[in-house]
PDB file of C-alpha atoms in Angstrom:
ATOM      1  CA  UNK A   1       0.000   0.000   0.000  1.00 39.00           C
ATOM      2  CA  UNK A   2       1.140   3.077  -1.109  1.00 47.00           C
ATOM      3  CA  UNK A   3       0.740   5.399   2.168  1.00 49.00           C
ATOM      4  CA  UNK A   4       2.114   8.606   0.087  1.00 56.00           C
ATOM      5  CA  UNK A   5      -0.838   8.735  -2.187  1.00 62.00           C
ATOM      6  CA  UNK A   6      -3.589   8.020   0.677  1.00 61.00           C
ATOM      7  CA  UNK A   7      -4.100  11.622   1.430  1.00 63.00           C
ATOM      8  CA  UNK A   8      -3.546  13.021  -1.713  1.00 70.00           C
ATOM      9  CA  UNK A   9      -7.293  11.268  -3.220  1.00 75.00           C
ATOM     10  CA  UNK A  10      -9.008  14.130  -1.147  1.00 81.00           C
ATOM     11  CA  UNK A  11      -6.691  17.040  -2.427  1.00 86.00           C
ATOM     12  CA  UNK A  12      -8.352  20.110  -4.182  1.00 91.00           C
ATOM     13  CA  UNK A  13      -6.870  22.530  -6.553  1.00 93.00           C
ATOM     14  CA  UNK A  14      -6.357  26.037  -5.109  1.00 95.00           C
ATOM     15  CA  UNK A  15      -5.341  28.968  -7.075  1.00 95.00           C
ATOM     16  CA  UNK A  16      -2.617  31.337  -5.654  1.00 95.00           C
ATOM     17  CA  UNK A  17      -2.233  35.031  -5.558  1.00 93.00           C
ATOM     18  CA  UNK A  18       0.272  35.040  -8.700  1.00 93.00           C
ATOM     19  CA  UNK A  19      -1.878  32.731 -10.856  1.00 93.00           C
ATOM     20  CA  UNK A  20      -0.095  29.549  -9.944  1.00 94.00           C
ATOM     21  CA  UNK A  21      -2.541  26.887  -8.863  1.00 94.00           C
ATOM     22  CA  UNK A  22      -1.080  23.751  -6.151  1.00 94.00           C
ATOM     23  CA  UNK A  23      -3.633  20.916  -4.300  1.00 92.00           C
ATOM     24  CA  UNK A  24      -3.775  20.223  -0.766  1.00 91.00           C
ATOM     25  CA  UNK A  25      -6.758  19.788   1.504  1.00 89.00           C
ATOM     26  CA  UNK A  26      -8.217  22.322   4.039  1.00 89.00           C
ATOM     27  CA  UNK A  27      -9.222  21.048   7.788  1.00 83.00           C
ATOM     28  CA  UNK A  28      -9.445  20.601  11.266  1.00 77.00           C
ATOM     29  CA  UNK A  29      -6.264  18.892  13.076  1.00 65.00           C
ATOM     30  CA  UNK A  30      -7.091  15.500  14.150  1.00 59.00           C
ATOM     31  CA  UNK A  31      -7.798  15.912  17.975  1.00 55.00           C
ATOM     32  CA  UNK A  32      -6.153  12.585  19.021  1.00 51.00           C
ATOM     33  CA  UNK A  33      -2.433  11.745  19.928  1.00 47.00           C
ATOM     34  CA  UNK A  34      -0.295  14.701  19.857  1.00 50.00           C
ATOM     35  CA  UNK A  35      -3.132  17.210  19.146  1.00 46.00           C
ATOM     36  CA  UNK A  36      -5.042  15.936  22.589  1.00 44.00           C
ATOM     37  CA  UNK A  37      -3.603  18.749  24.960  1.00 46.00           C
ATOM     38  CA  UNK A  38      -4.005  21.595  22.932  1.00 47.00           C
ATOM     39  CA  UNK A  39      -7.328  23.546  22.164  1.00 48.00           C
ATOM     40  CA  UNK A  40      -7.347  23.723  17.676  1.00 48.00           C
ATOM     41  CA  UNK A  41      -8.556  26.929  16.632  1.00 58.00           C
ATOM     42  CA  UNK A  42      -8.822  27.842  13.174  1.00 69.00           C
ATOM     43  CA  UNK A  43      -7.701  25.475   9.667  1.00 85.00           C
ATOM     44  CA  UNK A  44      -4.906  24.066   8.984  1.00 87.00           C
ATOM     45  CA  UNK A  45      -3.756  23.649   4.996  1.00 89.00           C
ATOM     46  CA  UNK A  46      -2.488  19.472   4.225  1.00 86.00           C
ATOM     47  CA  UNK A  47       0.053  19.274   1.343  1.00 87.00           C
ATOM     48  CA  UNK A  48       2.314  16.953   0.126  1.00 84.00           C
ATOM     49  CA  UNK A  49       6.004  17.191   0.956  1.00 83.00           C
ATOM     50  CA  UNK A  50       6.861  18.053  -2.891  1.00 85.00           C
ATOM     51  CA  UNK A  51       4.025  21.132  -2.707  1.00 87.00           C
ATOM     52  CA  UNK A  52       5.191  24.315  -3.876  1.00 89.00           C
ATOM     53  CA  UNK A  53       3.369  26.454  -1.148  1.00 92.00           C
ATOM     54  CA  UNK A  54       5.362  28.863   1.645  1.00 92.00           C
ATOM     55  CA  UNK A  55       4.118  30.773   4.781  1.00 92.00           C
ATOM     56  CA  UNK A  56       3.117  34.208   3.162  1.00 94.00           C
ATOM     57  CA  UNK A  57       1.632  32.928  -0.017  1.00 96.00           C
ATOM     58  CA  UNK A  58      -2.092  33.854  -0.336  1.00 97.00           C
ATOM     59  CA  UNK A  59      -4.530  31.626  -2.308  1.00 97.00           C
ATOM     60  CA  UNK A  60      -8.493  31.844  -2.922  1.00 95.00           C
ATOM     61  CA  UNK A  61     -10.681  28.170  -1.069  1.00 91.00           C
ATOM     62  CA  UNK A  62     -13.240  26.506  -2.805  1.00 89.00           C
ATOM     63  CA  UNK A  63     -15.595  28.961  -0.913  1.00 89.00           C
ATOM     64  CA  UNK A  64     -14.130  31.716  -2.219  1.00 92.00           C
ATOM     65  CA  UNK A  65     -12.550  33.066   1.041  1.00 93.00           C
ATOM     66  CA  UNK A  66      -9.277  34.881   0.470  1.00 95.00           C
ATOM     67  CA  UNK A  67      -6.640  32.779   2.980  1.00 95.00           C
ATOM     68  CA  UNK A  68      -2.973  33.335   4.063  1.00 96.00           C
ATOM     69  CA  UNK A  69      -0.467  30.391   4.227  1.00 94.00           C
ATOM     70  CA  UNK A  70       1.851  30.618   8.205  1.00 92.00           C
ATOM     71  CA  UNK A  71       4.113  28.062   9.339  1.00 87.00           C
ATOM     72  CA  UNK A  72       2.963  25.771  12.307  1.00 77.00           C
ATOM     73  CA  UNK A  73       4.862  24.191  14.795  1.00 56.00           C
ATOM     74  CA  UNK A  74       7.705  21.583  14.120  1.00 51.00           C
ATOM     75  CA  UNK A  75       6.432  19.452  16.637  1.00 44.00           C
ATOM     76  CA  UNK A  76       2.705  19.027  14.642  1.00 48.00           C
ATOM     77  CA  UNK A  77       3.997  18.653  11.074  1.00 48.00           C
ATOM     78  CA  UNK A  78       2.403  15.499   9.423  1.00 56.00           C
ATOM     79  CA  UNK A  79       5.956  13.307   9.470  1.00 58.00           C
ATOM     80  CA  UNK A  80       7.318  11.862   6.106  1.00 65.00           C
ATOM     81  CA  UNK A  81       4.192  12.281   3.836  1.00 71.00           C
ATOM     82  CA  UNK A  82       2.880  15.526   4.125  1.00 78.00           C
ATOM     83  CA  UNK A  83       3.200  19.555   5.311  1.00 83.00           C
ATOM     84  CA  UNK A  84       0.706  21.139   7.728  1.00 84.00           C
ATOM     85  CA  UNK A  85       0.058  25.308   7.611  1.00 88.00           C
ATOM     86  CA  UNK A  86      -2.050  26.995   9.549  1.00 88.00           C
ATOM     87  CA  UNK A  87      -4.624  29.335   7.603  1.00 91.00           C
ATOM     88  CA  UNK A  88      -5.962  32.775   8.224  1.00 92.00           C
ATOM     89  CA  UNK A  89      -8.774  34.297   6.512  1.00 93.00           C
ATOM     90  CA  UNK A  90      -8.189  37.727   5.063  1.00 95.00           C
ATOM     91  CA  UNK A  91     -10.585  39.860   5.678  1.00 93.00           C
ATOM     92  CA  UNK A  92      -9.819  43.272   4.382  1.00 95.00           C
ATOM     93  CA  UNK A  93      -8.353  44.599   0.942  1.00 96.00           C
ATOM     94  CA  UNK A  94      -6.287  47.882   2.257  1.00 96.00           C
ATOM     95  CA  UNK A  95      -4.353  50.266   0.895  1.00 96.00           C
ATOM     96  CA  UNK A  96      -0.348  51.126   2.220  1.00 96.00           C
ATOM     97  CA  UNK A  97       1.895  54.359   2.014  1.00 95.00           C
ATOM     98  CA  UNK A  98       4.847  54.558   3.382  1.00 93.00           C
ATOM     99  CA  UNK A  99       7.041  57.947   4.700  1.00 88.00           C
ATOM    100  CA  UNK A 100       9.808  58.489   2.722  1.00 86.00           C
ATOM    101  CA  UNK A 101      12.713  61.256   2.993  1.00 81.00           C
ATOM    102  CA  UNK A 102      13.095  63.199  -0.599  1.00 81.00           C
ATOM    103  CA  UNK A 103      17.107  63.882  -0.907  1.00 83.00           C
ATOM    104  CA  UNK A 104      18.203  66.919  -2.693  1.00 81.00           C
ATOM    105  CA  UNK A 105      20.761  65.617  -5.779  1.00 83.00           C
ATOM    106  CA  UNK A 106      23.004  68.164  -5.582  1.00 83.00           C
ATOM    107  CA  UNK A 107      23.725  68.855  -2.024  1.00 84.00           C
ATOM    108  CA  UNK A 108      22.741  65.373  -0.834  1.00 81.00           C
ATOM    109  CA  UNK A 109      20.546  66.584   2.082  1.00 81.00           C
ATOM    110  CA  UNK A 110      17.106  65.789   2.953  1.00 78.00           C
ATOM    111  CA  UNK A 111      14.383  68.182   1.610  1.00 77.00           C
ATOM    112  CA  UNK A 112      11.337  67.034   3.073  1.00 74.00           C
ATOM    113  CA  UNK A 113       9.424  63.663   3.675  1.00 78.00           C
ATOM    114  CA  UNK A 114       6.368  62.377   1.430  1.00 84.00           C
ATOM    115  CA  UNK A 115       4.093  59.845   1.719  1.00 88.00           C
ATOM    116  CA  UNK A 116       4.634  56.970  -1.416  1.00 91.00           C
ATOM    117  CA  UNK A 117       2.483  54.606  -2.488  1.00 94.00           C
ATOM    118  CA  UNK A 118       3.380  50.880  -1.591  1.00 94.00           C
ATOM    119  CA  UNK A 119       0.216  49.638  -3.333  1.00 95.00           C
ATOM    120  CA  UNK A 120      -2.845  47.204  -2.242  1.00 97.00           C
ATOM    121  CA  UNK A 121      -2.152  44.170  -0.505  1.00 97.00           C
ATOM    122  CA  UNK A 122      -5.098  41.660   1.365  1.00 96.00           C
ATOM    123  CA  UNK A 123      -5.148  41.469   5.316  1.00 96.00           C
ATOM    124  CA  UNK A 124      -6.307  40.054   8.129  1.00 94.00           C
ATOM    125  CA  UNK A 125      -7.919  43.368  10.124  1.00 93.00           C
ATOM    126  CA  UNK A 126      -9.224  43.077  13.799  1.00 89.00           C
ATOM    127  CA  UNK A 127      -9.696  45.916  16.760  1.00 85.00           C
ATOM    128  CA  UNK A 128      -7.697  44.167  19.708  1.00 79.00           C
ATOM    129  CA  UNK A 129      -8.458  46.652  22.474  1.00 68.00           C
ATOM    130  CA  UNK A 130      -8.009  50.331  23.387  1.00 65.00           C
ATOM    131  CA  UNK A 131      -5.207  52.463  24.618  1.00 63.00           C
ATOM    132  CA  UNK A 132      -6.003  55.571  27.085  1.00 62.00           C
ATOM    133  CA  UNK A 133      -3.409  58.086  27.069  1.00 63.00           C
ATOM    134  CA  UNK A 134      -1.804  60.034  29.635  1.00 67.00           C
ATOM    135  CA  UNK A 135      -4.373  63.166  29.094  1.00 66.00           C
ATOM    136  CA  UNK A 136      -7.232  60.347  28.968  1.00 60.00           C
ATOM    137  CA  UNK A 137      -7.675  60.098  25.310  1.00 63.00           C
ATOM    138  CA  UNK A 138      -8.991  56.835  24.264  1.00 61.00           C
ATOM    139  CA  UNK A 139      -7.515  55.157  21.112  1.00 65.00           C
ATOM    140  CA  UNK A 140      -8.653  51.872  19.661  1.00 73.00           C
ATOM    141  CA  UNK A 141      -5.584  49.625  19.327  1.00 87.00           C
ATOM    142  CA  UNK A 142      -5.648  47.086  15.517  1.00 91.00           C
ATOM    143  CA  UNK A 143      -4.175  44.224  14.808  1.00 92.00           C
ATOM    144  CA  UNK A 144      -3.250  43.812  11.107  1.00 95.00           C
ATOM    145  CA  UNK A 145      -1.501  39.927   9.800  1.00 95.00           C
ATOM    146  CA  UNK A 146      -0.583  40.116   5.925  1.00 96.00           C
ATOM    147  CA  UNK A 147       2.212  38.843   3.851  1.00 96.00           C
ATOM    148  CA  UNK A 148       3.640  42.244   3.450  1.00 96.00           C
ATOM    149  CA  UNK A 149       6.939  44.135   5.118  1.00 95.00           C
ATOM    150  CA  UNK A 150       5.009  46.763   7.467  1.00 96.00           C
ATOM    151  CA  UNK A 151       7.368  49.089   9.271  1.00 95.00           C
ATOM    152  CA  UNK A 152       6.502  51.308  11.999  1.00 94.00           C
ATOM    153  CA  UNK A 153       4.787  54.735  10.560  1.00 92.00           C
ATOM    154  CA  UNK A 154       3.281  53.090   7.840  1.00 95.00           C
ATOM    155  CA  UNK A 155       0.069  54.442   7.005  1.00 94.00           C
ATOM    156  CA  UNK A 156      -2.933  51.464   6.293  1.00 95.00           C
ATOM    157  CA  UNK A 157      -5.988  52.767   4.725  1.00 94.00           C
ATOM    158  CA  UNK A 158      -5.580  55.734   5.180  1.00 91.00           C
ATOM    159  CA  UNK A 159      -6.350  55.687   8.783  1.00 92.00           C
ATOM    160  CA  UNK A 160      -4.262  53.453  10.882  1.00 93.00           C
ATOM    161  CA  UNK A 161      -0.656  54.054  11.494  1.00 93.00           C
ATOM    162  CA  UNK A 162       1.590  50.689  12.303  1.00 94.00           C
ATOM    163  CA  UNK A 163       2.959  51.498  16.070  1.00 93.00           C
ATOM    164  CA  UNK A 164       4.804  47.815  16.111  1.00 93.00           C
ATOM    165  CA  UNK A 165       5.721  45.502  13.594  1.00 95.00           C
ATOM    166  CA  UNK A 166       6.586  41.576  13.944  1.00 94.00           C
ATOM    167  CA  UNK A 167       7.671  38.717  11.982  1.00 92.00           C
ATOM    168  CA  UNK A 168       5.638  35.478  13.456  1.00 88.00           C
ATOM    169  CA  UNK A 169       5.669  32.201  11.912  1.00 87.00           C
ATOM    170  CA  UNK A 170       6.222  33.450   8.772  1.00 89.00           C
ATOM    171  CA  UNK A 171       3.980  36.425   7.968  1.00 94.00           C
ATOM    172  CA  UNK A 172       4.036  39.963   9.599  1.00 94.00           C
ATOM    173  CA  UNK A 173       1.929  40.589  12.110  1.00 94.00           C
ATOM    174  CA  UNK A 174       1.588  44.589  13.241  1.00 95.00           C
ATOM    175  CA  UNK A 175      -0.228  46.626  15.501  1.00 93.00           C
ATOM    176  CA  UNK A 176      -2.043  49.624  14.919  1.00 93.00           C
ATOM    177  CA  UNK A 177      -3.576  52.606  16.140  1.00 89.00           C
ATOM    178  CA  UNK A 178      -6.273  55.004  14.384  1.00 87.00           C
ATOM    179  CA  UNK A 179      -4.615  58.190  12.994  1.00 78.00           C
ATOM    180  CA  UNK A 180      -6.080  61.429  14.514  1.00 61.00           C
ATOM    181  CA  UNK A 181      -7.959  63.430  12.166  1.00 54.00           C
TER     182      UNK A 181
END
């Protein structure tokens, strides 16, 4: 019996952000053996070992949601015959700018900063909380995960400016906090 193939009957074809299209199989970790003391939240993505898929690549499900590819723990990979991601559901198609210092070409100093266009890009977008400042002004705190570089200042939507940025298992994931008007 040929225990590669097993999984692979219940594959589906997925088609990627760039066009590309791979097969894998979208679910639920089993809950028995390792998987017993831990609480699953959210899908997982089941490939085969040969699958050209990466944390950060974003592809459309069957369903037509729009999900992001992360790495998962070592210690819950699938052994020999397969790869398990974890998934996240995008949720929000944003726009990004990005402060950047405009040189002078003759005397090599900086002129004056502009805001530049760093295009469109699909994210996850949730409110995680609020922040009250020292003079008592509330400010909703925003959690953004996407497959894109986000630095600190960055402007999302218009409206949110990226207070923290982090690189966790695989993607970035960056806070946020509404821009004052």
């Amino acid at each position: 019996m040929d225990f590669y193939s097993i999984g692979k009957r219940f594959y589906q074809t997925y088609k990627k952000e760039d066009g590309s299209f791979f097969k894998g199989l979208i679910g639920k970790p089993s809950l028995t053996g390792r998987y017993t003391n831990y609480v699953v939240n959210g899908m997982m993505l089941f490939t085969s070992m040969d699958c050209d898929i990466k944390a950060g690549d974003i592809f459309t499900s069957q369903a037509g949601r729009i999900m992001m590819v992360m790495d998962n723990a070592e210690e819950e990979s699938c052994g020999p015959t397969q790869k398990a991601f974890t998934l996240r559901v995008l949720t929000k198609y944003v726009s990004w700018q990005r402060q950047v210092d405009v040189i002078n070409e003759i005397t090599g100093l900086k002129e004056t900063t502009e805001m530049k266009d760093m295009g469109n890009f699909w994210c996850s977008f949730e409110q995680s909380g609020n922040i009250t400042d020292n003079m008592h002004i509330t400010v909703g705190k925003y959690l953004f995960v996407c497959n894109k570089d986000l630095k600190e200042g960055d402007i999302i939507d218009g409206k949110y400016r990226i207070t923290k940025s982090d690189n966790l298992v695989g993607v970035t994931v960056a806070n946020a906090a509404k821009c004052l008007e």
